[in-house]
Short mmCIF file of C-alpha atoms in Angstrom, two decimals:
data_model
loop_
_atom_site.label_atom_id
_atom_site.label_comp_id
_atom_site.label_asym_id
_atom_site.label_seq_id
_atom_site.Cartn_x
_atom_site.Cartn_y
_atom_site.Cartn_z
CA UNK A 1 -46.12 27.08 28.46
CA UNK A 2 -43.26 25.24 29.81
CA UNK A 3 -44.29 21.82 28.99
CA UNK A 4 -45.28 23.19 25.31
CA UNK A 5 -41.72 24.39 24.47
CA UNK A 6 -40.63 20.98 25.99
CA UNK A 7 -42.95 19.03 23.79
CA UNK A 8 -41.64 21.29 20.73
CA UNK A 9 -38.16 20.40 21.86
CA UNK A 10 -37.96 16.89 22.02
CA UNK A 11 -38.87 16.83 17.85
CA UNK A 12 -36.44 18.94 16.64
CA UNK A 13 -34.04 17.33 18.98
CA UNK A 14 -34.79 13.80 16.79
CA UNK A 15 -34.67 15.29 13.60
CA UNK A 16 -30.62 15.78 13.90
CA UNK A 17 -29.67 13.89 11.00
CA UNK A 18 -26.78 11.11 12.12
CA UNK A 19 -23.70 11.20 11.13
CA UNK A 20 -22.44 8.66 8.40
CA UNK A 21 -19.34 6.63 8.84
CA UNK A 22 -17.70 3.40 7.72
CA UNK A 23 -16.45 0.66 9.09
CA UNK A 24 -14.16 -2.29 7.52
CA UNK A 25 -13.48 -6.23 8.51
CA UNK A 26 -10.92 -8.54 7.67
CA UNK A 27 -11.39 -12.48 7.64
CA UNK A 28 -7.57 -13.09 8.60
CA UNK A 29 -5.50 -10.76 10.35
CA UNK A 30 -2.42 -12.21 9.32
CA UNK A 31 -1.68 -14.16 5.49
CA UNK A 32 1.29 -16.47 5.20
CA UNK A 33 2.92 -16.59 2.15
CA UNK A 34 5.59 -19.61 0.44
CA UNK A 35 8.41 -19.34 -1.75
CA UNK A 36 5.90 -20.25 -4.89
CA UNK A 37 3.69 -17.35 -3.79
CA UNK A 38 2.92 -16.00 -7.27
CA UNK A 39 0.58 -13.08 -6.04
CA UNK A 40 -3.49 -13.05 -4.67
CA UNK A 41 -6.36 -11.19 -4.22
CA UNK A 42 -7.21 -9.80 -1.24
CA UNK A 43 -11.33 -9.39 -0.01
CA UNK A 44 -11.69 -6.79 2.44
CA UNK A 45 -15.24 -6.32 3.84
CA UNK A 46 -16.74 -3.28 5.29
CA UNK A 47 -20.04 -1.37 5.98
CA UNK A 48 -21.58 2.39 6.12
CA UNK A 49 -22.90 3.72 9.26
CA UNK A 50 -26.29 5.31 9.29
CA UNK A 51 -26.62 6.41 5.43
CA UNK A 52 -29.13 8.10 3.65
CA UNK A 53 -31.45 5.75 1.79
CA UNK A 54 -31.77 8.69 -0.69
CA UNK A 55 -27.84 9.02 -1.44
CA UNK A 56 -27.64 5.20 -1.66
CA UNK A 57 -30.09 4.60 -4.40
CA UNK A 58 -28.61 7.74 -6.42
CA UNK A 59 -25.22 6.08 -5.84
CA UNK A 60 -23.54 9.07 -4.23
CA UNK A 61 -21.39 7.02 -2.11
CA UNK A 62 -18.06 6.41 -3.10
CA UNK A 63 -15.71 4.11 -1.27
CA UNK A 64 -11.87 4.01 -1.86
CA UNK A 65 -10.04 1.15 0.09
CA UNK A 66 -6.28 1.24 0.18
CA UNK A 67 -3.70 -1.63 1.59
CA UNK A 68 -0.78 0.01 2.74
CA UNK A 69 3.07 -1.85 3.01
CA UNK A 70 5.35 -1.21 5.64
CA UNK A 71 7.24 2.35 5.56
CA UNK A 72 10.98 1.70 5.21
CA UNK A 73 13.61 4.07 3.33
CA UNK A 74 14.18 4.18 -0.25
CA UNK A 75 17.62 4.91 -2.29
CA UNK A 76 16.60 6.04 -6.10
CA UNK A 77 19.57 6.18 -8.37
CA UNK A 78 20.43 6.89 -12.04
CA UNK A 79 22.45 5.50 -14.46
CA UNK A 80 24.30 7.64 -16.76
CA UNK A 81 26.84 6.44 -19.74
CA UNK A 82 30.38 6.94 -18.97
CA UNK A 83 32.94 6.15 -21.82
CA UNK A 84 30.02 3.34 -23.27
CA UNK A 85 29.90 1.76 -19.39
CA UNK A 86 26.50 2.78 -17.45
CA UNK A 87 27.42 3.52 -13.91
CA UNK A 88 25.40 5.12 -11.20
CA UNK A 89 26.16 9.06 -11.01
CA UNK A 90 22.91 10.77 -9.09
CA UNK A 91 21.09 9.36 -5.85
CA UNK A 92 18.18 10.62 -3.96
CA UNK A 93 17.18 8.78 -0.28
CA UNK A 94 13.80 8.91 0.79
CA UNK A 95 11.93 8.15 4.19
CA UNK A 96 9.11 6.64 5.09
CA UNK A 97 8.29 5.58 1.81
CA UNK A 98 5.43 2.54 1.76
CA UNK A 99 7.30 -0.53 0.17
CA UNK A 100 3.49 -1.31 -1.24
CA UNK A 101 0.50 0.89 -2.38
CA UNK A 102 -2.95 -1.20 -3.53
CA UNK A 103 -5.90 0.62 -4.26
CA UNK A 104 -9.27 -0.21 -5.33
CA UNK A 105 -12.36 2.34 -5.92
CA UNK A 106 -16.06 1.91 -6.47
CA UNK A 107 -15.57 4.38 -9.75
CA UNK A 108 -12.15 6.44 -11.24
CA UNK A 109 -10.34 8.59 -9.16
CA UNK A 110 -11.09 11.71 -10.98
CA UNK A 111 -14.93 10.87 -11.46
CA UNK A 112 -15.41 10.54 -6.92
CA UNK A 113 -13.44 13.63 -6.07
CA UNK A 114 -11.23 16.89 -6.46
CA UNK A 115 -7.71 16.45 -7.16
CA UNK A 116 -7.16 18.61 -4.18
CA UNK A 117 -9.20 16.34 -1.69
CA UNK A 118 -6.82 13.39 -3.09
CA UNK A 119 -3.91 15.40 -1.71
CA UNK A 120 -4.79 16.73 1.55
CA UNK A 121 -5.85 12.89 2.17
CA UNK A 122 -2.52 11.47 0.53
CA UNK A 123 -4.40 9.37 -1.07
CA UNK A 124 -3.44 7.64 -4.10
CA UNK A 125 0.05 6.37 -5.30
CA UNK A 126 0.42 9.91 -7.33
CA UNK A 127 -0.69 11.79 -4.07
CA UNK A 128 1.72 9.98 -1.72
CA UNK A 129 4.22 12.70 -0.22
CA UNK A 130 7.69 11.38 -0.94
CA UNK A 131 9.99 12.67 2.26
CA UNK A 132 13.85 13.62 0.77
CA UNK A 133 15.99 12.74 3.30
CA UNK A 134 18.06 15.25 1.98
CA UNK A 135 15.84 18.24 1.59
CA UNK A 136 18.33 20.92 0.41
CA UNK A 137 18.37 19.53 -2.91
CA UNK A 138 16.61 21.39 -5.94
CA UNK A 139 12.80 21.06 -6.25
CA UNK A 140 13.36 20.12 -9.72
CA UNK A 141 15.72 17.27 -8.93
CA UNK A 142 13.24 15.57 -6.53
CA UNK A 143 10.32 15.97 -8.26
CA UNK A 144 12.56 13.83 -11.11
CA UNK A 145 13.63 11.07 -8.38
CA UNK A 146 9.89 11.10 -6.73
CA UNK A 147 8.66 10.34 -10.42
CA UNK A 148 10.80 7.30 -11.25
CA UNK A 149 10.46 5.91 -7.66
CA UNK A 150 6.36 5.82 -8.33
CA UNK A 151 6.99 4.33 -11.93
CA UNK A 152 9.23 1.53 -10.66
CA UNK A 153 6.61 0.90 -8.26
CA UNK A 154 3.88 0.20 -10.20
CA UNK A 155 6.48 -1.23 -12.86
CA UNK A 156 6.86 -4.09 -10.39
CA UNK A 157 3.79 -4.59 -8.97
CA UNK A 158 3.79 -2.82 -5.52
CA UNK A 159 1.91 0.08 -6.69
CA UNK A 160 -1.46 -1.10 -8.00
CA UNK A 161 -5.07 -0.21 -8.30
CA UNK A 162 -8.14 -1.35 -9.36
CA UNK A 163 -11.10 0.80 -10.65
CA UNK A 164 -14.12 -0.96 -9.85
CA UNK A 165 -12.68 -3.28 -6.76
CA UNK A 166 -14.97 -1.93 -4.56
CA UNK A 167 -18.52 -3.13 -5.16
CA UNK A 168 -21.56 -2.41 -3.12
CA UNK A 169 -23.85 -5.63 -1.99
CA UNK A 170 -26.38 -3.85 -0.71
CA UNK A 171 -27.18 -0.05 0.48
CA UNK A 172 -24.69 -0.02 3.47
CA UNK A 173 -22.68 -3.40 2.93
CA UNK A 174 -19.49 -3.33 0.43
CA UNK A 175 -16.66 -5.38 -0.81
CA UNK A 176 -13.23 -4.38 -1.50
CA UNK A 177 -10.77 -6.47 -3.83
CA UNK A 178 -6.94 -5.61 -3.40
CA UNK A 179 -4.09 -7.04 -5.34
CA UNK A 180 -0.91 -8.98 -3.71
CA UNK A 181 1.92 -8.63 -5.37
CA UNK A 182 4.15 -11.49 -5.91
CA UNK A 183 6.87 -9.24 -4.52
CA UNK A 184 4.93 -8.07 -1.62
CA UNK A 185 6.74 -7.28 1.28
CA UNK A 186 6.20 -8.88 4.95
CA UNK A 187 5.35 -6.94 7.76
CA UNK A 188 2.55 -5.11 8.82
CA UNK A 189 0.20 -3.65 6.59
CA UNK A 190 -2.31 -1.13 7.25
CA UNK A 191 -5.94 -1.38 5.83
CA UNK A 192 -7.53 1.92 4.88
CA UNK A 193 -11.43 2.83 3.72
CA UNK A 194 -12.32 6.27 3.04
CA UNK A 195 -15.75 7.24 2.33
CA UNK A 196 -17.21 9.79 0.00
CA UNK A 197 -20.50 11.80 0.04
CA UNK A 198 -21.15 13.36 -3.56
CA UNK A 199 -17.89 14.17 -3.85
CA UNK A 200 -16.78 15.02 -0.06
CA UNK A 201 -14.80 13.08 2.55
CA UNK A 202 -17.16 11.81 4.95
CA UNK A 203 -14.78 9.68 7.08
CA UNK A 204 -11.96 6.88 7.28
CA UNK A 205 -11.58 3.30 8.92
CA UNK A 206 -8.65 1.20 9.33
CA UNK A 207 -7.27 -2.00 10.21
CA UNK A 208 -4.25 -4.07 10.35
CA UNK A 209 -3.32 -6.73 8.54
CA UNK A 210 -0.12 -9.03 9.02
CA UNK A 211 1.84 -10.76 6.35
CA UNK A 212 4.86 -13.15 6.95
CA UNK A 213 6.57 -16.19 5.27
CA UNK A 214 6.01 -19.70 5.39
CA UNK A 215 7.80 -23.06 5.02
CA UNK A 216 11.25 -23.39 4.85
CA UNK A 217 11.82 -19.71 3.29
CA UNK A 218 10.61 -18.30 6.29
CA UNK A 219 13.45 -20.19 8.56
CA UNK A 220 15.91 -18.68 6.08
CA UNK A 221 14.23 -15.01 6.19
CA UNK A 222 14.42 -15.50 10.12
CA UNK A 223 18.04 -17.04 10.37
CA UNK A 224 19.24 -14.23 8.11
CA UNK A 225 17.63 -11.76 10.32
CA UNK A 226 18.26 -13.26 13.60
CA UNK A 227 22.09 -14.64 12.78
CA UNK A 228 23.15 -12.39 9.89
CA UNK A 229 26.67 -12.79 10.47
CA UNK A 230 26.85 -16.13 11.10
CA UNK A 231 24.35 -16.43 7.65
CA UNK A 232 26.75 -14.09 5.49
CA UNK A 233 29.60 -16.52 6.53
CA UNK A 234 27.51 -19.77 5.47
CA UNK A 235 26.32 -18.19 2.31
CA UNK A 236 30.48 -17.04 1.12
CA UNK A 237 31.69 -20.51 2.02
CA UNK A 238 28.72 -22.26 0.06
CA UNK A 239 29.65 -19.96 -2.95
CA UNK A 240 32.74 -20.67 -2.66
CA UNK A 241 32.19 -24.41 -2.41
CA UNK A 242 29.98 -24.59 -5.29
CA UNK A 243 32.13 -22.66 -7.09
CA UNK A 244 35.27 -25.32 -6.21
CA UNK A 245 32.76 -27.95 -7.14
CA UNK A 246 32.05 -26.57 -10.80
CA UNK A 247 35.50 -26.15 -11.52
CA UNK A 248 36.15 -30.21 -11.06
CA UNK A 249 33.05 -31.01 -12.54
CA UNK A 250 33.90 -28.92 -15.65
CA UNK A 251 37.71 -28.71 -16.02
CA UNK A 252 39.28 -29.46 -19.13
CA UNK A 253 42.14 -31.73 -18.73
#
């Protein structure tokens, strides 16, 4: 009886479907960029982990990939007319905002999942929680600031996505296509992949990516950085020396 239940065991023990989960690659862990950078597409590789044939070929797998800038502070402000001269009048600071936001998607946003899922996850440029550093300030006012920080985001480039960028090549292999900005930031970045099972979070896979200047710019970026005072005093006297220099090239006499 004993070796029965044992032999009834060891079945139903095997049948315990795995898990699924995704992994994701990058060829480079670092891009170097010049001062003619003019923006680039990024390929981001990445695979599932023990999915069902059956979802596959109904294509109920749904892959989001996000690149993710550097958190640093942000300062909105706006500009009001004061006798006919626009000056700045309102501010709102906020932390730990992500300087860029790329995202690409195997279909729409609202066609993979709730709108709900989206924000529990943060996921998403119109998702992304917004910290006030100030947080005694009316709802109403920083839900206006958090609005025109995510429009001149993706106004300049920095906030991005790309329905479609993610493209299966075969039932567990995929490829992700982010955009650079030309503007984009240096520092570290942070790869994300999220994976979706007929419309539910399965699981999410990260990796770093690194991206720093080049060439001559980046000697300046680092001298500014590493000597700022001395490079504030170089950059006055230059101004002021070009500025000596235009005035005897150009002088009326």
């Amino acid at each position: 009886m004993l070796l029965t239940l044992l032999a009834a065991a060891v079945p139903a023990k095997a049948q315990v479907p795995l898990t699924e989960g995704i992994q994701i690659g990058l060829s480079t862990d670092n891009v170097s960029i010049t001062a003619g950078f003019s923006g680039a597409d990024l390929t981001i590789f990445g695979s599932l982990e023990n999915p069902d044939p059956l979802v596959a070929r109904q294509g109920r797998y749904d892959v989001i990939v996000v690149l993710e800038g550097p958190p640093k502070p942000v300062v909105v402000r706006r500009k009001d007319r004061v006798l006919g001269v626009w000056v700045n009048l309102d501010s709102e600071t906020f932390e730990n905002v992500p300087v860029s936001y790329s995202v690409a998607t195997t279909r729409p946003l609202q066609d993979i999942t709730e709108p709900n899922s989206y924000k529990q996850l943060s996921l998403g440029a119109s998702n992304l929680y917004m910290q006030p550093a100030d947080a005694g300030d009316s709802p109403a006012t920083i839900e206006e600031f958090t609005a025109a920080l995510r429009e001149r985001k993706s106004a300049t480039g920095l906030y991005s996505e790309n329905v479609g960028g993610v493209q299966f090549l075969s039932q567990n292999l995929f490829r992700a296509t982010v955009r650079l900005a030309p503007n984009v930031p240096v520092g570290t970045h942070k790869a994300r992949a999220f994976l979706f099972k007929s419309g539910l979070f399965i699981k999410e896979s990260s990796a770093q990516l690194e991206i720093r200047k080049s060439g001559f710019e980046q000697s300046i970026f680092r001298i500014a950085h590493n000597y700022s005072f001395l490079y504030g005093v170089f950059a006055i006297s230059l101004a002021m020396l070009t500025g000596w220099l235009g005035r005897l090239i150009f002088r009326r006499d």
